[in-house]
Tab-separated table of C-alpha atoms in Angstrom:
chain	number	residue	atom	x	y	z
A	20	MET	CA	0.000	0.000	0.000
A	21	LEU	CA	1.193	3.478	-0.896
A	22	GLY	CA	0.499	6.503	1.269
A	23	ILE	CA	1.331	10.194	1.165
A	24	SER	CA	1.402	12.862	3.871
A	25	VAL	CA	-0.397	16.181	3.989
A	26	TYR	CA	0.263	19.149	6.273
A	27	PHE	CA	-2.181	22.032	6.235
A	28	GLN	CA	0.469	24.682	5.731
A	29	ASP	CA	1.331	22.962	2.422
A	30	LEU	CA	-2.136	21.674	1.494
A	31	ASP	CA	-2.353	21.022	-2.254
A	32	LEU	CA	-5.612	19.420	-3.409
A	33	ASP	CA	-4.269	18.783	-6.898
A	34	TYR	CA	-1.473	16.676	-5.363
A	35	LEU	CA	-4.089	14.536	-3.621
A	36	GLU	CA	-5.819	13.824	-6.926
A	37	LYS	CA	-2.606	12.959	-8.744
A	38	ALA	CA	-1.427	10.748	-5.876
A	39	LYS	CA	-4.683	8.800	-6.041
A	40	GLU	CA	-4.209	8.319	-9.779
A	41	CYS	CA	-0.793	6.833	-8.985
A	42	GLY	CA	-2.351	4.288	-6.623
A	43	ALA	CA	-2.091	5.979	-3.216
A	44	GLU	CA	-4.668	4.710	-0.729
A	45	TYR	CA	-3.864	6.536	2.496
A	46	VAL	CA	-3.110	10.114	3.481
A	47	PHE	CA	-1.210	10.582	6.721
A	48	THR	CA	-1.547	13.858	8.603
A	49	SER	CA	-0.459	15.080	11.987
A	50	LEU	CA	-2.593	17.325	14.154
A	51	HIS	CA	-0.066	18.015	16.860
A	52	ILE	CA	2.985	19.528	15.125
A	53	PRO	CA	4.042	22.554	17.219
A	54	GLU	CA	5.202	24.481	14.142
A	55	GLU	CA	1.993	23.969	12.146
A	56	ASP	CA	-0.373	26.907	11.699
A	57	TYR	CA	-3.859	25.706	12.684
A	58	SER	CA	-5.470	29.158	12.611
A	59	ASP	CA	-7.580	28.325	9.538
A	60	LEU	CA	-8.076	24.626	10.309
A	61	ASN	CA	-11.862	25.118	10.447
A	62	GLU	CA	-11.762	26.056	6.772
A	63	LYS	CA	-9.063	23.706	5.500
A	64	LEU	CA	-9.969	20.510	7.356
A	65	PRO	CA	-13.526	20.087	5.967
A	66	LEU	CA	-12.265	20.787	2.435
A	67	PHE	CA	-9.397	18.342	2.913
A	68	LEU	CA	-11.648	15.590	4.305
A	69	LYS	CA	-14.268	16.084	1.591
A	70	THR	CA	-11.636	15.925	-1.156
A	71	CYS	CA	-10.118	12.739	0.273
A	72	HIS	CA	-13.561	11.168	0.648
A	73	ASN	CA	-14.483	11.970	-2.951
A	74	LEU	CA	-11.196	10.511	-4.178
A	75	GLY	CA	-11.479	7.378	-2.040
A	76	LEU	CA	-8.405	8.229	0.033
A	77	LYS	CA	-8.410	7.128	3.671
A	78	VAL	CA	-7.134	9.833	6.029
A	79	VAL	CA	-4.869	8.675	8.869
A	80	PRO	CA	-4.457	11.266	11.641
A	81	ASP	CA	-1.593	10.884	14.092
A	82	VAL	CA	-3.617	10.781	17.308
A	83	SER	CA	-2.392	12.080	20.658
A	84	PRO	CA	-4.178	14.068	23.384
A	85	VAL	CA	-3.289	17.265	21.507
A	86	THR	CA	-5.241	16.056	18.453
A	87	PHE	CA	-8.598	16.451	20.186
A	88	GLU	CA	-7.625	19.923	21.343
A	89	LYS	CA	-6.664	21.003	17.813
A	90	LEU	CA	-9.943	19.650	16.446
A	91	GLN	CA	-11.832	21.405	19.235
A	92	ILE	CA	-13.621	18.251	20.294
A	93	LYS	CA	-13.901	16.506	23.644
A	94	ASP	CA	-10.867	14.515	24.757
A	95	LYS	CA	-10.968	10.899	23.547
A	96	ASP	CA	-14.171	11.476	21.579
A	97	TYR	CA	-13.399	8.846	18.957
A	98	LEU	CA	-17.009	8.686	17.850
A	99	LYS	CA	-16.655	12.292	16.702
A	100	LEU	CA	-13.538	11.343	14.715
A	101	LYS	CA	-15.579	8.642	12.998
A	102	GLU	CA	-18.375	11.115	12.244
A	103	MET	CA	-15.828	13.492	10.724
A	104	GLY	CA	-14.861	10.774	8.243
A	105	PHE	CA	-11.705	9.253	9.701
A	106	GLU	CA	-11.459	5.511	8.962
A	107	ALA	CA	-7.960	4.806	10.290
A	108	LEU	CA	-5.971	6.133	13.240
A	109	ARG	CA	-2.269	6.182	13.939
A	110	LEU	CA	-2.010	5.941	17.731
A	111	ASP	CA	1.116	7.816	18.721
A	112	TYR	CA	1.479	6.926	22.403
A	113	GLY	CA	-0.420	6.190	25.625
A	114	PHE	CA	-2.500	3.290	24.287
A	115	ASP	CA	-1.431	0.427	26.527
A	116	ASP	CA	-5.003	-0.504	27.480
A	117	TYR	CA	-5.998	-3.405	25.242
A	118	LYS	CA	-9.676	-2.764	25.978
A	119	ILE	CA	-9.368	0.616	24.262
A	120	ILE	CA	-7.613	-0.967	21.303
A	121	LYS	CA	-10.350	-3.602	20.935
A	122	GLU	CA	-13.058	-0.961	21.175
A	123	LEU	CA	-11.389	1.273	18.575
A	124	GLN	CA	-11.025	-1.668	16.198
A	125	LYS	CA	-14.792	-1.721	15.804
A	126	ASP	CA	-14.644	1.576	13.928
A	127	PHE	CA	-11.063	2.094	12.733
A	128	TYR	CA	-8.102	0.400	11.132
A	129	LEU	CA	-5.365	1.018	13.712
A	130	MET	CA	-1.723	1.847	13.156
A	131	LEU	CA	0.376	1.535	16.288
A	132	ASN	CA	3.669	3.301	16.923
A	133	ALA	CA	6.220	0.624	16.017
A	134	SER	CA	8.935	2.219	18.133
A	135	VAL	CA	7.088	1.427	21.387
A	136	VAL	CA	5.601	-1.959	20.448
A	137	THR	CA	7.515	-4.951	21.833
A	138	LYS	CA	7.107	-8.720	21.682
A	139	ASP	CA	5.580	-8.650	25.163
A	140	TYR	CA	3.052	-6.044	24.013
A	141	ILE	CA	2.055	-8.179	21.024
A	142	GLU	CA	1.695	-11.281	23.201
A	143	GLY	CA	-0.436	-9.312	25.637
A	144	ALA	CA	-2.603	-8.048	22.785
A	145	LYS	CA	-3.127	-11.591	21.490
A	146	GLN	CA	-4.131	-12.865	24.906
A	147	ALA	CA	-6.528	-9.941	25.326
A	148	GLY	CA	-8.264	-10.808	22.062
A	149	VAL	CA	-7.011	-7.900	19.943
A	150	ASN	CA	-7.498	-8.634	16.249
A	151	LEU	CA	-3.942	-8.449	14.910
A	152	ASP	CA	-5.253	-8.571	11.334
A	153	LYS	CA	-6.709	-5.089	11.849
A	154	ILE	CA	-3.468	-3.565	13.108
A	155	ALA	CA	-0.371	-2.221	11.373
A	156	LEU	CA	2.919	-1.234	12.986
A	157	THR	CA	3.917	2.217	11.739
A	158	HIS	CA	7.447	3.445	12.314
A	159	ASN	CA	8.148	7.071	13.162
A	160	PHE	CA	9.818	9.531	10.834
A	161	TYR	CA	12.685	11.722	12.016
A	162	PRO	CA	12.859	15.408	10.961
A	163	LEU	CA	16.332	16.162	12.379
A	164	THR	CA	19.362	14.939	10.458
A	165	GLY	CA	21.197	12.226	12.373
A	166	THR	CA	18.225	11.053	14.437
A	167	GLY	CA	16.791	8.392	12.094
A	168	LEU	CA	17.076	4.671	12.745
A	169	SER	CA	19.979	2.569	11.565
A	170	LEU	CA	18.995	-0.040	8.997
A	171	LYS	CA	20.079	-2.786	11.419
A	172	ALA	CA	17.961	-1.490	14.294
A	173	PHE	CA	15.038	-1.086	11.928
A	174	ASN	CA	15.426	-4.623	10.600
A	175	ASP	CA	15.807	-6.133	14.061
A	176	LYS	CA	12.530	-4.512	15.107
A	177	ASN	CA	10.749	-5.709	11.976
A	178	LYS	CA	11.839	-9.324	12.455
A	179	VAL	CA	9.713	-9.482	15.593
A	180	PHE	CA	6.704	-8.063	13.751
A	181	THR	CA	7.202	-10.468	10.839
A	182	GLU	CA	7.113	-13.437	13.232
A	183	TYR	CA	3.553	-12.487	14.083
A	184	GLY	CA	2.556	-11.755	10.473
A	185	LEU	CA	1.973	-8.078	11.245
A	186	THR	CA	1.894	-5.383	8.568
A	187	THR	CA	4.853	-3.026	8.877
A	188	GLN	CA	4.824	0.547	7.563
A	189	ALA	CA	7.635	3.079	7.179
A	190	PHE	CA	8.356	6.520	5.742
A	191	VAL	CA	10.661	7.751	2.985
A	192	CYS	CA	11.422	11.351	2.040
A	193	GLY	CA	9.677	13.415	-0.585
A	194	ASP	CA	11.665	14.708	-3.557
A	195	VAL	CA	9.633	17.827	-4.387
A	196	LEU	CA	8.845	19.589	-1.103
A	197	LYS	CA	10.381	18.769	2.280
A	198	ARG	CA	8.323	19.524	5.357
A	199	PHE	CA	8.754	22.619	7.476
A	200	PRO	CA	10.351	23.794	9.712
A	201	LEU	CA	13.684	22.010	9.101
A	202	TYR	CA	13.209	20.916	5.467
A	203	GLU	CA	15.663	18.042	6.032
A	204	GLY	CA	13.389	15.186	4.968
A	205	LEU	CA	11.198	12.821	6.957
A	206	PRO	CA	12.593	9.284	6.646
A	207	THR	CA	12.350	6.421	9.090
A	208	VAL	CA	15.856	5.136	8.297
A	209	GLU	CA	18.632	7.709	8.466
A	210	LYS	CA	20.582	6.506	5.409
A	211	HIS	CA	17.483	7.182	3.294
A	212	ARG	CA	17.534	10.912	4.070
A	213	ILE	CA	19.944	11.557	1.194
A	214	GLN	CA	18.682	8.829	-1.146
A	215	ASN	CA	16.180	8.947	-3.946
A	216	PRO	CA	12.871	7.957	-2.276
A	217	PHE	CA	12.186	5.239	-4.844
A	218	VAL	CA	15.551	3.636	-4.095
A	219	ALA	CA	14.823	3.891	-0.359
A	220	ALA	CA	11.353	2.375	-0.780
A	221	VAL	CA	12.679	-0.589	-2.750
A	222	GLU	CA	15.215	-1.360	-0.030
A	223	LEU	CA	12.527	-1.227	2.675
A	224	ILE	CA	10.250	-3.564	0.700
A	225	HIS	CA	12.912	-5.970	-0.529
A	226	LYS	CA	15.194	-6.219	2.503
A	227	CYS	CA	13.082	-5.193	5.473
A	228	ASN	CA	9.674	-6.845	4.936
A	229	VAL	CA	7.910	-3.475	4.818
A	230	LYS	CA	4.497	-3.773	3.225
A	231	ASP	CA	3.319	-0.153	3.190
A	232	ILE	CA	5.369	2.873	2.151
A	233	PHE	CA	4.406	6.418	3.140
A	234	ILE	CA	5.953	9.611	1.791
A	235	GLY	CA	6.740	11.512	4.990
A	236	ASP	CA	7.298	14.936	3.450
A	237	SER	CA	4.815	17.400	2.015
A	238	LYS	CA	5.210	16.284	-1.574
A	239	ALA	CA	6.866	13.688	-3.806
A	240	SER	CA	7.066	13.733	-7.585
A	241	ILE	CA	4.379	11.897	-9.511
A	242	LYS	CA	7.112	9.834	-11.145
A	243	THR	CA	8.331	8.693	-7.729
A	244	LEU	CA	4.821	7.735	-6.615
A	245	ARG	CA	4.227	5.743	-9.801
A	246	ASN	CA	7.581	4.003	-9.533
A	247	ILE	CA	6.953	2.939	-5.936
A	248	GLN	CA	3.438	1.717	-6.758
A	249	ASP	CA	4.639	-0.267	-9.784
A	250	TYR	CA	7.288	-1.960	-7.673
A	251	MET	CA	4.851	-2.736	-4.856
A	252	ASP	CA	2.218	-4.111	-7.255
A	253	LYS	CA	4.217	-5.890	-9.933
A	254	LYS	CA	7.908	-5.832	-8.933
A	255	ILE	CA	8.545	-3.531	-11.913
A	256	MET	CA	11.711	-1.519	-11.324
A	257	ARG	CA	11.987	1.573	-13.520
A	258	ILE	CA	15.626	2.653	-13.811
A	259	PRO	CA	16.744	5.887	-15.531
A	260	CYS	CA	19.750	5.253	-17.742
A	261	HIS	CA	21.594	6.306	-20.876
A	262	LEU	CA	21.790	3.946	-23.851
A	263	GLU	CA	23.948	4.442	-26.924
A	264	LYS	CA	21.930	5.405	-30.007
A	265	ASP	CA	22.019	1.961	-31.629
A	266	PHE	CA	20.528	0.419	-28.497
A	267	GLU	CA	17.722	2.863	-27.725
A	268	TYR	CA	15.240	0.157	-28.687
A	269	LEU	CA	15.782	-1.186	-25.164
A	270	TYR	CA	14.062	1.835	-23.608
A	271	ASP	CA	10.584	1.388	-22.098
A	272	LYS	CA	10.493	-2.397	-22.529
A	273	GLU	CA	9.561	-4.703	-19.651
A	274	ILE	CA	12.609	-6.929	-19.326
A	275	LYS	CA	12.746	-10.048	-17.171
A	276	VAL	CA	15.938	-11.160	-15.482
A	277	ARG	CA	17.341	-14.650	-15.037
A	278	LYS	CA	16.286	-16.531	-11.931
A	279	ASP	CA	19.871	-17.651	-11.316
A	280	GLN	CA	21.598	-14.293	-10.869
A	281	SER	CA	25.379	-14.163	-10.595
A	282	GLU	CA	27.377	-12.354	-7.939
A	283	THR	CA	28.731	-9.695	-10.289
A	284	LEU	CA	26.256	-9.373	-13.175
A	285	ILE	CA	22.513	-8.955	-13.604
A	286	ARG	CA	21.704	-11.121	-16.617
A	287	LEU	CA	18.706	-9.948	-18.633
A	288	LEU	CA	16.354	-12.277	-20.478
A	289	LEU	CA	16.687	-10.729	-23.923
A	290	PRO	CA	17.209	-12.628	-27.189
A	291	ARG	CA	20.836	-13.210	-28.097
A	292	THR	CA	22.092	-12.021	-31.476
A	293	GLU	CA	24.934	-13.616	-33.389
A	294	ASN	CA	28.022	-11.741	-34.541
A	295	ILE	CA	27.600	-8.514	-32.539
A	296	PRO	CA	30.597	-6.364	-33.615
A	297	VAL	CA	33.293	-5.440	-31.132
A	298	TYR	CA	32.401	-1.925	-29.957
A	299	HIS	CA	33.389	0.265	-27.013
A	300	ASN	CA	34.808	-2.578	-24.956
A	301	THR	CA	36.292	-0.863	-21.933
A	302	ILE	CA	36.381	-1.091	-18.140
A	303	ARG	CA	32.940	-2.058	-16.897
A	304	ARG	CA	32.083	0.340	-14.079
A	305	GLN	CA	29.325	-0.446	-11.611
A	306	GLY	CA	26.045	0.293	-13.371
A	307	SER	CA	27.414	-0.297	-16.871
A	308	ILE	CA	24.946	-1.851	-19.320
A	309	ILE	CA	26.846	-4.464	-21.274
A	310	MET	CA	26.224	-6.475	-24.437
A	311	GLU	CA	28.427	-9.440	-25.239
A	312	ASN	CA	29.984	-9.306	-28.712
A	313	VAL	CA	31.086	-11.870	-31.300
A	314	LEU	CA	34.084	-12.836	-29.173
A	315	ALA	CA	31.682	-14.311	-26.618
A	316	GLY	CA	30.618	-17.008	-29.087
A	317	ARG	CA	27.101	-18.311	-28.409
A	318	TYR	CA	26.629	-15.604	-25.729
A	319	SER	CA	26.827	-12.874	-28.397
A	320	GLY	CA	24.018	-10.357	-27.852
A	321	GLU	CA	23.384	-11.246	-24.191
A	322	VAL	CA	22.822	-8.123	-22.081
A	323	HIS	CA	24.087	-7.636	-18.520
A	324	ILE	CA	24.322	-4.902	-15.892
A	325	ALA	CA	27.478	-4.713	-13.790
A	326	LYS	CA	26.724	-4.915	-10.046
A	327	ARG	CA	30.219	-3.676	-9.219
A	328	ASP	CA	33.341	-2.397	-10.974
A	329	LEU	CA	34.672	-5.091	-13.293
A	330	PRO	CA	37.842	-5.265	-15.404
A	331	PHE	CA	38.121	-4.898	-19.167
A	332	GLU	CA	36.890	-7.837	-21.246
A	333	ALA	CA	37.397	-7.853	-25.016
A	334	ARG	CA	34.141	-9.778	-25.465
A	335	SER	CA	32.030	-7.156	-23.586
A	336	ASN	CA	30.695	-3.954	-25.192
A	337	VAL	CA	29.559	-1.162	-22.850
A	338	ILE	CA	26.354	0.158	-24.433
A	339	GLY	CA	25.056	2.393	-21.644
A	340	PHE	CA	25.019	3.173	-17.941
A	341	ILE	CA	22.589	3.475	-15.054
A	342	HIS	CA	21.991	6.938	-13.559
A	343	PRO	CA	24.286	7.176	-10.466
A	344	GLU	CA	21.339	8.085	-8.214
A	345	TYR	CA	19.809	4.666	-8.905
A	346	ILE	CA	22.943	2.499	-8.712
A	347	GLU	CA	21.959	1.067	-5.317
A	348	LEU	CA	18.847	-0.469	-6.876
A	349	LEU	CA	21.117	-3.055	-8.489
A	350	GLN	CA	21.561	-4.758	-5.112
A	351	GLU	CA	17.779	-5.221	-4.801
A	352	ILE	CA	17.238	-6.985	-8.147
A	353	ASP	CA	16.405	-10.673	-7.934
A	354	GLY	CA	14.857	-13.302	-10.167
A	355	THR	CA	11.350	-11.909	-9.644
A	356	THR	CA	12.178	-8.360	-10.764
A	357	THR	CA	11.089	-6.848	-14.066
A	358	LEU	CA	13.278	-4.007	-15.311
A	359	VAL	CA	12.321	-1.010	-17.442
A	360	PHE	CA	15.066	1.250	-18.774
A	361	GLU	CA	13.897	4.869	-18.846
A	362	ARG	CA	15.528	7.773	-20.684
A	363	LEU	CA	17.399	10.292	-18.546
């Protein structure tokens, strides 16, 4: 599942519509950010909720005691939240009473704060009769550079959730508009703060058993949203690259890869062609797109991508290269991936 985030200072209704067209299902919003301007919330919130309802987007508010104050409703008046149109809640903290969780599950899909959920908590929830199928574990995002989780800590936490078959959710940065007031990105994992959000999302899905990806920042590009959705739905990985003129026919094709991938090369399932001339055979840098030439014998015409720097081979023509920003995707390609080369 793909989700975006909306903050009222940056509210853009057109973005909501385009995100839905890309496959987004949820819209996360926080109603207790100290820096947010809530002075015109009475005007913006109804318009926001109506737009999301009309588009079929489920709004997920980050709920804490401050939320009820900002909405000017009675503390813990969840029935009012339901009447306003909220169908899911992200419970930030202070929800250790399983009776409350069970009661809320009657009306809402619940997302619990993954950072405070432990194995003991999950066991207690099971024994109390909480429906774990109607719960997701949502990791925090971290606005300040240096404060995000390490990939190891994140993975260790997720292994516990995976044991119980729980849905895990995490945030990646936006690549159009970072969120105020720091504008440093809102990732869950620190290393993703400086990465392309599509690359970050693929790593979370492929390596960390994350099912749902949310854009934490105010806005991501439509291309990024579509790329993430395509990967989540069909394992299609769209990779910007440059191809030499004679090989531009490889652009925009869905290309399967071999099931038995090697340690150094990604081997593509494309037809081989006999007697490919020797052309531009040079050092094969990481991310090089390679076609074997006539010197490779029956392998002539086979296409590879270099996973790491490789030495010169007379039988290998370098016909293009992957955009450097997407190089790390090469480590996430396996036998189930479908590649699409896109023009830079």
